[in-house]
Short mmCIF file of C-alpha atoms in Angstrom, two decimals:
data_model
loop_
_atom_site.label_atom_id
_atom_site.label_comp_id
_atom_site.label_asym_id
_atom_site.label_seq_id
_atom_site.Cartn_x
_atom_site.Cartn_y
_atom_site.Cartn_z
CA UNK A 220 -222.07 42.89 -45.63
CA UNK A 221 -221.89 42.52 -48.50
CA UNK A 222 -219.43 40.83 -50.91
CA UNK A 223 -217.80 42.09 -54.21
CA UNK A 224 -215.48 39.08 -56.33
CA UNK A 225 -212.53 41.33 -57.25
CA UNK A 226 -212.25 39.99 -60.48
CA UNK A 227 -215.50 41.01 -61.53
CA UNK A 228 -215.09 44.78 -60.44
CA UNK A 229 -213.88 47.36 -62.53
CA UNK A 230 -212.03 50.86 -62.96
CA UNK A 231 -213.94 53.69 -61.16
CA UNK A 232 -216.01 51.88 -59.81
CA UNK A 233 -217.65 53.69 -55.77
CA UNK A 234 -218.80 52.35 -52.54
CA UNK A 235 -221.26 53.82 -51.09
CA UNK A 236 -219.45 52.71 -47.88
CA UNK A 237 -216.32 51.48 -46.32
CA UNK A 238 -214.43 48.24 -48.94
CA UNK A 239 -213.26 46.21 -46.32
CA UNK A 240 -210.61 43.20 -46.89
CA UNK A 241 -211.76 42.15 -42.40
CA UNK A 242 -212.93 44.23 -39.83
CA UNK A 243 -209.72 45.45 -39.09
CA UNK A 244 -208.52 46.10 -42.31
CA UNK A 245 -210.25 49.13 -44.68
CA UNK A 246 -209.41 49.08 -48.06
CA UNK A 247 -210.90 52.85 -49.32
CA UNK A 248 -213.08 55.24 -47.82
CA UNK A 249 -215.98 55.89 -49.94
CA UNK A 250 -214.30 59.30 -51.75
CA UNK A 251 -211.53 56.90 -53.19
CA UNK A 252 -212.30 54.73 -56.74
CA UNK A 253 -211.78 51.42 -57.20
CA UNK A 254 -208.54 50.72 -59.52
CA UNK A 255 -207.21 48.35 -61.50
CA UNK A 256 -203.75 48.85 -59.62
CA UNK A 257 -205.49 47.71 -56.78
CA UNK A 258 -207.23 44.88 -58.71
CA UNK A 259 -203.66 43.45 -59.23
CA UNK A 260 -202.52 44.12 -56.10
CA UNK A 261 -205.05 42.42 -54.41
CA UNK A 262 -205.11 39.01 -56.62
CA UNK A 263 -201.38 38.89 -56.47
CA UNK A 264 -202.14 38.24 -52.85
CA UNK A 265 -204.70 36.02 -53.43
CA UNK A 266 -207.85 38.45 -51.82
CA UNK A 267 -210.08 37.28 -54.49
CA UNK A 268 -213.28 38.77 -52.58
CA UNK A 269 -213.67 41.76 -50.66
CA UNK A 270 -217.01 43.03 -48.66
CA UNK A 271 -219.21 46.81 -47.78
CA UNK A 272 -222.01 47.28 -46.40
CA UNK A 273 -222.85 49.56 -49.14
CA UNK A 274 -223.50 49.42 -53.00
CA UNK A 275 -221.37 50.63 -56.08
CA UNK A 276 -221.61 52.63 -58.72
CA UNK A 277 -219.42 53.98 -61.48
CA UNK A 278 -218.18 57.68 -62.28
CA UNK A 279 -218.95 59.21 -65.52
CA UNK A 280 -216.45 61.80 -64.20
CA UNK A 281 -212.88 60.12 -63.73
CA UNK A 282 -210.35 61.77 -61.46
CA UNK A 283 -208.24 63.88 -63.07
CA UNK A 284 -204.14 62.35 -62.96
CA UNK A 285 -201.77 63.18 -64.95
CA UNK A 286 -201.60 60.31 -67.38
CA UNK A 287 -197.78 59.16 -66.68
CA UNK A 288 -199.03 58.45 -63.07
CA UNK A 289 -201.68 56.16 -63.68
CA UNK A 290 -200.89 52.51 -62.38
CA UNK A 291 -197.50 53.81 -61.10
CA UNK A 292 -196.21 53.58 -57.37
CA UNK A 293 -194.28 55.43 -55.80
CA UNK A 294 -191.68 52.74 -55.57
CA UNK A 295 -191.53 52.88 -59.44
CA UNK A 296 -190.33 55.95 -59.42
CA UNK A 297 -187.62 56.00 -57.25
CA UNK A 298 -186.26 53.06 -58.74
CA UNK A 299 -185.78 54.68 -61.75
CA UNK A 300 -182.56 55.35 -62.84
CA UNK A 301 -183.30 58.77 -64.27
CA UNK A 302 -184.22 62.23 -62.87
CA UNK A 303 -186.56 64.06 -64.70
CA UNK A 304 -187.56 66.89 -63.09
CA UNK A 305 -186.79 69.73 -66.36
CA UNK A 306 -190.59 70.80 -64.53
CA UNK A 307 -189.07 73.11 -61.99
CA UNK A 308 -187.72 75.90 -61.13
CA UNK A 309 -184.25 75.94 -61.31
CA UNK A 310 -183.37 76.87 -57.87
CA UNK A 311 -185.05 74.04 -56.79
CA UNK A 312 -183.49 71.87 -59.32
CA UNK A 313 -180.11 72.78 -58.64
CA UNK A 314 -180.96 72.02 -54.70
CA UNK A 315 -182.43 68.55 -55.61
CA UNK A 316 -179.04 67.58 -57.35
CA UNK A 317 -177.23 68.42 -54.98
CA UNK A 318 -179.52 66.35 -53.08
CA UNK A 319 -179.03 62.90 -55.03
CA UNK A 320 -175.54 63.27 -55.06
CA UNK A 321 -173.82 60.21 -53.11
CA UNK A 322 -172.21 62.65 -50.13
CA UNK A 323 -169.97 61.71 -46.48
CA UNK A 324 -172.04 59.24 -44.44
CA UNK A 325 -172.41 62.26 -42.05
CA UNK A 326 -175.88 62.82 -40.09
CA UNK A 327 -174.73 66.64 -40.40
CA UNK A 328 -173.72 66.72 -44.14
CA UNK A 329 -177.37 65.05 -45.46
CA UNK A 330 -179.55 67.34 -42.89
CA UNK A 331 -177.94 70.52 -43.91
CA UNK A 332 -178.82 69.30 -47.74
CA UNK A 333 -182.22 68.03 -46.58
CA UNK A 334 -182.98 71.84 -44.87
CA UNK A 335 -182.13 73.71 -48.05
CA UNK A 336 -184.74 71.27 -50.38
CA UNK A 337 -187.09 71.52 -47.79
CA UNK A 338 -186.84 75.12 -47.49
CA UNK A 339 -186.43 75.96 -51.80
CA UNK A 340 -190.57 73.76 -51.41
CA UNK A 341 -191.26 76.38 -48.50
CA UNK A 342 -190.02 78.74 -51.39
CA UNK A 343 -192.34 76.80 -54.07
CA UNK A 344 -195.24 76.83 -51.59
CA UNK A 345 -195.32 80.88 -51.14
CA UNK A 346 -194.46 81.53 -54.96
CA UNK A 347 -197.76 79.63 -55.45
CA UNK A 348 -200.23 81.60 -52.82
CA UNK A 349 -198.43 84.42 -54.17
CA UNK A 350 -199.28 83.73 -57.58
CA UNK A 351 -202.84 82.98 -57.12
CA UNK A 352 -202.85 86.74 -54.68
CA UNK A 353 -201.98 88.96 -57.77
CA UNK A 354 -203.14 86.59 -60.56
CA UNK A 355 -206.17 84.61 -59.35
CA UNK A 356 -204.00 81.21 -61.07
CA UNK A 357 -203.40 77.86 -60.10
CA UNK A 358 -201.59 75.64 -61.73
CA UNK A 359 -203.03 71.70 -61.46
CA UNK A 360 -200.25 70.33 -63.82
CA UNK A 361 -196.96 72.47 -62.26
CA UNK A 362 -198.19 71.50 -58.85
CA UNK A 363 -198.46 67.62 -59.72
CA UNK A 364 -195.09 67.42 -60.92
CA UNK A 365 -194.03 69.32 -58.11
CA UNK A 366 -195.73 67.30 -55.71
CA UNK A 367 -195.06 63.92 -57.22
CA UNK A 368 -190.84 65.00 -56.87
CA UNK A 369 -191.56 66.29 -53.05
CA UNK A 370 -193.46 62.68 -52.36
CA UNK A 371 -189.91 60.53 -53.32
CA UNK A 372 -187.54 63.59 -51.82
CA UNK A 373 -189.51 62.59 -48.44
CA UNK A 374 -189.57 58.22 -48.64
CA UNK A 375 -186.07 58.99 -49.39
CA UNK A 376 -185.18 61.06 -46.73
CA UNK A 377 -188.42 60.68 -44.40
CA UNK A 378 -186.15 60.42 -41.03
CA UNK A 379 -184.35 63.69 -41.64
CA UNK A 380 -187.19 65.47 -43.16
CA UNK A 381 -188.91 65.08 -40.01
CA UNK A 382 -185.70 66.46 -37.93
CA UNK A 383 -186.09 70.07 -39.49
CA UNK A 384 -187.57 72.35 -36.42
CA UNK A 385 -189.91 74.90 -37.14
CA UNK A 386 -189.05 78.54 -36.22
CA UNK A 387 -190.86 81.45 -35.76
CA UNK A 388 -189.93 84.16 -37.55
CA UNK A 389 -191.26 87.22 -35.45
CA UNK A 390 -191.50 90.01 -38.55
CA UNK A 391 -192.18 87.08 -40.95
CA UNK A 392 -195.90 86.96 -42.34
CA UNK A 393 -195.63 83.35 -43.78
CA UNK A 394 -197.37 81.37 -40.97
CA UNK A 395 -199.83 80.07 -43.38
CA UNK A 396 -196.80 78.73 -45.87
CA UNK A 397 -194.68 76.84 -42.82
CA UNK A 398 -198.00 75.30 -41.65
CA UNK A 399 -198.96 74.30 -45.09
CA UNK A 400 -195.34 73.03 -45.65
CA UNK A 401 -194.57 71.07 -41.91
CA UNK A 402 -198.63 69.79 -42.51
CA UNK A 403 -197.80 68.37 -45.96
CA UNK A 404 -195.12 66.29 -45.27
CA UNK A 405 -196.47 64.83 -42.30
CA UNK A 406 -199.72 63.64 -44.33
CA UNK A 407 -197.35 62.48 -46.93
CA UNK A 408 -195.79 60.21 -44.36
CA UNK A 409 -199.09 59.70 -43.42
CA UNK A 410 -199.78 58.57 -46.69
CA UNK A 411 -196.84 56.44 -46.89
CA UNK A 412 -198.09 54.29 -43.94
CA UNK A 413 -201.37 54.35 -45.88
CA UNK A 414 -199.59 52.46 -49.05
CA UNK A 415 -201.13 54.75 -50.89
CA UNK A 416 -199.87 54.64 -55.11
CA UNK A 417 -198.33 57.48 -56.01
CA UNK A 418 -201.25 59.38 -57.95
CA UNK A 419 -203.59 59.53 -54.86
CA UNK A 420 -200.04 60.54 -52.51
CA UNK A 421 -200.35 63.49 -55.25
CA UNK A 422 -203.70 64.40 -54.81
CA UNK A 423 -202.79 64.32 -50.62
CA UNK A 424 -200.18 66.42 -51.24
CA UNK A 425 -201.55 69.18 -53.49
CA UNK A 426 -204.66 69.10 -50.71
CA UNK A 427 -202.65 69.69 -48.02
CA UNK A 428 -200.57 72.14 -49.44
CA UNK A 429 -203.35 74.45 -50.64
CA UNK A 430 -205.62 73.53 -47.23
CA UNK A 431 -204.94 77.13 -45.97
CA UNK A 432 -205.43 78.83 -49.39
CA UNK A 433 -208.55 79.98 -48.00
CA UNK A 434 -207.38 82.49 -45.33
CA UNK A 435 -205.48 84.74 -48.10
CA UNK A 436 -208.92 86.15 -49.07
CA UNK A 437 -209.00 86.87 -44.57
CA UNK A 438 -207.87 90.18 -42.95
CA UNK A 439 -204.30 88.48 -42.06
CA UNK A 440 -205.04 90.43 -38.29
CA UNK A 441 -207.74 87.41 -38.06
CA UNK A 442 -205.10 84.38 -37.78
CA UNK A 443 -201.46 86.51 -37.16
CA UNK A 444 -202.93 87.95 -34.35
CA UNK A 445 -201.48 87.02 -30.51
CA UNK A 446 -205.23 87.58 -29.02
CA UNK A 447 -208.45 86.20 -28.07
CA UNK A 448 -210.37 86.54 -30.46
CA UNK A 449 -213.85 87.84 -30.45
CA UNK A 450 -217.41 85.43 -31.15
CA UNK A 451 -217.43 87.04 -34.64
CA UNK A 452 -214.23 87.04 -35.99
CA UNK A 453 -213.93 83.27 -35.07
CA UNK A 454 -216.45 82.79 -37.04
CA UNK A 455 -215.18 84.58 -40.21
CA UNK A 456 -211.98 82.84 -40.06
CA UNK A 457 -213.38 79.41 -40.31
CA UNK A 458 -214.88 80.44 -43.40
CA UNK A 459 -211.81 79.98 -45.09
CA UNK A 460 -212.06 76.01 -46.04
CA UNK A 461 -215.77 77.38 -47.61
CA UNK A 462 -213.29 79.64 -49.79
CA UNK A 463 -210.97 77.94 -50.66
CA UNK A 464 -212.94 74.69 -51.53
CA UNK A 465 -214.60 77.64 -54.14
CA UNK A 466 -210.57 78.51 -55.06
CA UNK A 467 -209.77 75.07 -56.15
CA UNK A 468 -213.39 74.41 -57.38
CA UNK A 469 -212.81 77.69 -59.91
CA UNK A 470 -209.38 76.26 -61.22
CA UNK A 471 -210.97 72.76 -62.11
CA UNK A 472 -209.24 70.48 -59.51
CA UNK A 473 -210.21 67.18 -59.20
CA UNK A 474 -213.80 67.07 -56.47
CA UNK A 475 -211.47 64.49 -54.14
CA UNK A 476 -209.10 67.87 -53.42
CA UNK A 477 -211.54 70.08 -53.62
CA UNK A 478 -213.34 67.68 -50.80
CA UNK A 479 -210.35 67.56 -48.89
CA UNK A 480 -210.23 71.50 -48.96
CA UNK A 481 -213.33 71.91 -47.70
CA UNK A 482 -213.46 69.16 -45.13
CA UNK A 483 -210.05 69.41 -43.82
CA UNK A 484 -211.52 70.91 -40.32
CA UNK A 485 -214.78 68.48 -39.90
CA UNK A 486 -213.63 65.69 -37.09
CA UNK A 487 -215.22 62.32 -36.67
CA UNK A 488 -217.47 62.86 -34.10
CA UNK A 489 -220.01 65.70 -35.95
CA UNK A 490 -218.07 68.70 -34.05
CA UNK A 491 -216.33 70.26 -37.28
CA UNK A 492 -217.09 73.01 -39.17
CA UNK A 493 -218.39 74.09 -42.24
CA UNK A 494 -221.07 71.36 -42.04
CA UNK A 495 -220.67 69.43 -39.16
CA UNK A 496 -219.98 65.23 -41.21
CA UNK A 497 -219.14 62.69 -39.34
CA UNK A 498 -217.32 59.21 -39.82
CA UNK A 499 -217.27 57.90 -43.34
CA UNK A 500 -219.10 61.27 -45.03
CA UNK A 501 -215.74 62.53 -44.38
CA UNK A 502 -212.86 62.60 -47.15
CA UNK A 503 -209.99 60.54 -46.69
CA UNK A 504 -208.09 63.33 -47.09
CA UNK A 505 -209.58 65.51 -44.80
CA UNK A 506 -209.26 63.13 -42.59
CA UNK A 507 -205.30 62.88 -42.65
CA UNK A 508 -204.82 66.49 -42.80
CA UNK A 509 -206.96 67.04 -39.89
CA UNK A 510 -204.16 65.13 -38.38
CA UNK A 511 -201.62 66.13 -39.39
CA UNK A 512 -202.47 69.56 -38.89
CA UNK A 513 -203.40 69.15 -35.50
CA UNK A 514 -200.12 67.58 -34.68
CA UNK A 515 -197.87 70.13 -36.36
CA UNK A 516 -200.59 73.08 -34.50
CA UNK A 517 -198.89 71.80 -30.93
CA UNK A 518 -196.03 71.27 -32.47
CA UNK A 519 -194.81 74.36 -33.95
CA UNK A 520 -194.68 77.64 -32.20
CA UNK A 521 -196.65 80.86 -33.27
CA UNK A 522 -196.90 84.28 -32.35
CA UNK A 523 -198.89 83.85 -29.51
CA UNK A 524 -197.98 80.60 -27.95
CA UNK A 525 -194.71 78.76 -27.80
CA UNK A 526 -194.37 74.93 -28.96
CA UNK A 527 -194.69 72.12 -26.98
CA UNK A 528 -192.75 68.49 -28.08
CA UNK A 529 -193.61 66.41 -30.72
CA UNK A 530 -194.01 63.38 -27.51
CA UNK A 531 -196.52 65.90 -25.97
CA UNK A 532 -198.33 65.82 -29.41
CA UNK A 533 -198.40 62.40 -29.97
CA UNK A 534 -199.74 61.84 -26.33
CA UNK A 535 -202.48 64.20 -27.38
CA UNK A 536 -203.39 62.77 -30.35
CA UNK A 537 -203.38 59.34 -29.45
CA UNK A 538 -205.92 60.03 -26.32
CA UNK A 539 -207.96 61.29 -29.21
CA UNK A 540 -210.41 63.30 -26.44
CA UNK A 541 -213.96 63.35 -28.17
CA UNK A 542 -213.07 61.19 -30.98
CA UNK A 543 -212.21 63.87 -33.16
CA UNK A 544 -209.82 61.56 -35.51
CA UNK A 545 -209.53 58.32 -37.22
CA UNK A 546 -208.29 55.92 -35.71
CA UNK A 547 -206.95 54.31 -38.80
CA UNK A 548 -204.89 58.03 -39.49
CA UNK A 549 -204.04 58.30 -36.04
CA UNK A 550 -202.66 54.23 -35.88
CA UNK A 551 -200.44 55.61 -39.43
CA UNK A 552 -199.02 58.45 -37.91
CA UNK A 553 -197.22 56.55 -35.39
CA UNK A 554 -196.26 53.57 -36.97
CA UNK A 555 -194.55 56.58 -38.98
CA UNK A 556 -192.90 58.89 -36.41
CA UNK A 557 -193.24 56.47 -33.40
CA UNK A 558 -194.32 57.52 -30.16
CA UNK A 559 -191.22 59.37 -29.10
CA UNK A 560 -191.39 60.69 -32.74
CA UNK A 561 -188.11 61.47 -34.40
CA UNK A 562 -186.44 64.88 -33.49
CA UNK A 563 -186.97 64.18 -30.15
CA UNK A 564 -184.17 64.22 -27.82
CA UNK A 565 -184.64 61.70 -24.98
CA UNK A 566 -183.15 60.75 -21.75
CA UNK A 567 -182.24 56.78 -21.82
CA UNK A 568 -182.11 54.20 -18.56
CA UNK A 569 -178.48 54.50 -18.68
CA UNK A 570 -177.90 57.97 -17.92
CA UNK A 571 -177.19 58.71 -21.66
CA UNK A 572 -178.77 61.48 -24.49
CA UNK A 573 -180.31 60.56 -27.47
CA UNK A 574 -182.27 62.05 -30.27
CA UNK A 575 -184.88 59.57 -31.89
CA UNK A 576 -184.05 59.26 -35.91
CA UNK A 577 -185.69 56.26 -37.08
CA UNK A 578 -189.36 54.36 -36.52
CA UNK A 579 -189.29 50.33 -35.50
CA UNK A 580 -192.22 49.59 -38.09
CA UNK A 581 -192.76 45.92 -35.25
CA UNK A 582 -193.07 48.16 -31.60
CA UNK A 583 -193.82 52.27 -31.92
CA UNK A 584 -192.76 52.46 -28.38
CA UNK A 585 -189.29 51.59 -29.20
CA UNK A 586 -187.61 53.80 -31.59
CA UNK A 587 -184.27 53.70 -33.06
CA UNK A 588 -181.93 56.42 -31.73
CA UNK A 589 -178.15 58.57 -32.46
CA UNK A 590 -176.55 58.26 -28.95
CA UNK A 591 -175.04 61.78 -28.36
CA UNK A 592 -171.37 62.73 -27.69
CA UNK A 593 -170.60 58.75 -29.55
CA UNK A 594 -169.58 57.20 -32.72
CA UNK A 595 -169.06 53.66 -33.77
CA UNK A 596 -165.71 52.63 -34.89
CA UNK A 597 -165.71 54.48 -38.32
CA UNK A 598 -166.44 57.43 -36.68
CA UNK A 599 -170.36 57.80 -38.28
CA UNK A 600 -172.69 58.16 -35.06
CA UNK A 601 -173.20 55.99 -32.83
CA UNK A 602 -176.94 54.51 -33.14
CA UNK A 603 -179.09 51.75 -31.36
CA UNK A 604 -182.53 50.85 -31.10
CA UNK A 605 -183.96 51.58 -27.60
CA UNK A 606 -186.18 48.35 -25.88
CA UNK A 607 -188.03 48.21 -22.53
CA UNK A 608 -184.91 46.83 -20.66
CA UNK A 609 -181.24 47.80 -20.77
CA UNK A 610 -182.00 51.11 -23.34
CA UNK A 611 -185.09 52.15 -22.23
CA UNK A 612 -186.60 55.94 -23.37
CA UNK A 613 -187.18 57.32 -20.04
CA UNK A 614 -188.34 60.60 -21.15
CA UNK A 615 -188.11 63.79 -23.85
CA UNK A 616 -186.29 66.49 -22.82
CA UNK A 617 -187.59 69.66 -22.92
CA UNK A 618 -187.02 72.70 -25.03
CA UNK A 619 -184.86 73.81 -22.91
CA UNK A 620 -183.55 70.90 -21.36
CA UNK A 621 -182.54 69.55 -25.37
CA UNK A 622 -180.93 73.33 -25.76
CA UNK A 623 -178.36 73.28 -22.75
CA UNK A 624 -177.49 69.44 -23.97
CA UNK A 625 -176.99 70.60 -27.72
CA UNK A 626 -174.75 73.56 -26.63
CA UNK A 627 -172.69 71.27 -24.04
CA UNK A 628 -172.11 68.75 -26.49
CA UNK A 629 -171.01 71.16 -29.41
CA UNK A 630 -168.51 73.34 -26.82
CA UNK A 631 -167.14 69.58 -26.10
CA UNK A 632 -166.90 68.66 -30.11
#
C-alpha cells in the first residue's frame, strides 16, 4: 500500500483506489477529490500520512459547486444566526419560518410542523420534475440552494423526519416523487453519519432527488402497474438510469451527480445495471442511494404490495444477501436510524408499548424510546433508553397492532 504525506496533497487530487487511514477507515472513494478542508481536518487530528493502493492525479475540471458552499460544513451553516431563504418559493419559505420558531415542547406539535415542511419539499420536487417535463430545463444553482436548506432541516429534525410514514394514494401518480423524497431523506441521513462536507451533502441530495428522473420519459404503465412485467418491459424500465444520466449531463450537472444517477442500480457484486459495475468502480453517491432506495422500497406501500416494517427493511439490508450493498454505507444507515428504526412501535420486556424516537450513538441495538401513555413530571412524553435488561425491546409491532394501539391511546387521551 502506498503512503502519501497529508501536507503534500493538493486540492482536487483524485486517487485511483480508495484513500484510507487504516484497514477499517475509508477517507475517500475514487470518485471524490481530496480537498483542503479534509487536509486541515486530518492535520488538526494529527494524521500526517494517508494510504492507498492506487496513484494520484489532479482533475483538470474542478467539480461545479456554488462557491458560497466551498470549505463549509453543515454545522457552520446550522450555527449561523441569520437564516437566508430568499431563494425559496414563498410557500416553502413560509413553512420553514414557522419551523424555525420556538414551539411548545410537544412532540405532536413538532411533528406537525416537520410534516408541513416535508410536504412542501415534496411539492418542490414535483415542480422540478414538472418543469423539466414541460421545458426540458433543470436549474442546478436553484437545486443546490434548496437542497442546502433541506440538509440543514434534516440535520435539525432528523428524529422527527424519520417518523413520517409514507401513505399510498391510489389515485395519485406521484410514486416517483414520494420515492425520490424519502430516498433523499435517508441518503442525506447516511451522508451526515459519514460526516460528508456540505458540498458533498448537497451533491448527494441533488443526485437522489433526480435519480429517477429518467422514468418520466418512459410509459407510466411500466412503473405504476400492479401486474408482472414482461421481459421486454423490464428491459425498457431498466433504461431509466441511462436516460436520467443523459438528462443531467445535458443540463451540465457535475460528473459526480451524473455518475450517481447512472449507477444507482449497480450492485457491489456486479449483478446490477446498466454497466454491471462492482465494488470500487461504483461511485459513492450511487452506493448511498442504492441503500437508501432499497430501504425506502421495502418500507413504502406500492400499488402492487403492502409496506413492510422499517425493522424488516433494516434486517434485510443488514443481511446483505449476495453482497449487493457497500458495508460502510450499511453501517452508516444502521448507526443513523438504529436496528429498531426511528418511528417503529415496539413491545418492551416490561410489557409496555413504545415508539423509537432516536438512536443510541454507541449501540444501535438499544435506541431511545418514548413510552406510550406515560409522561414525565413536566408533562412531556416519557422517554427512556432501552437496554438489554429491564427496558429491552422484545419485538416490533405489526402495522395492524400499531394501528390498534394508537387508536386505543387516542380514545384514552
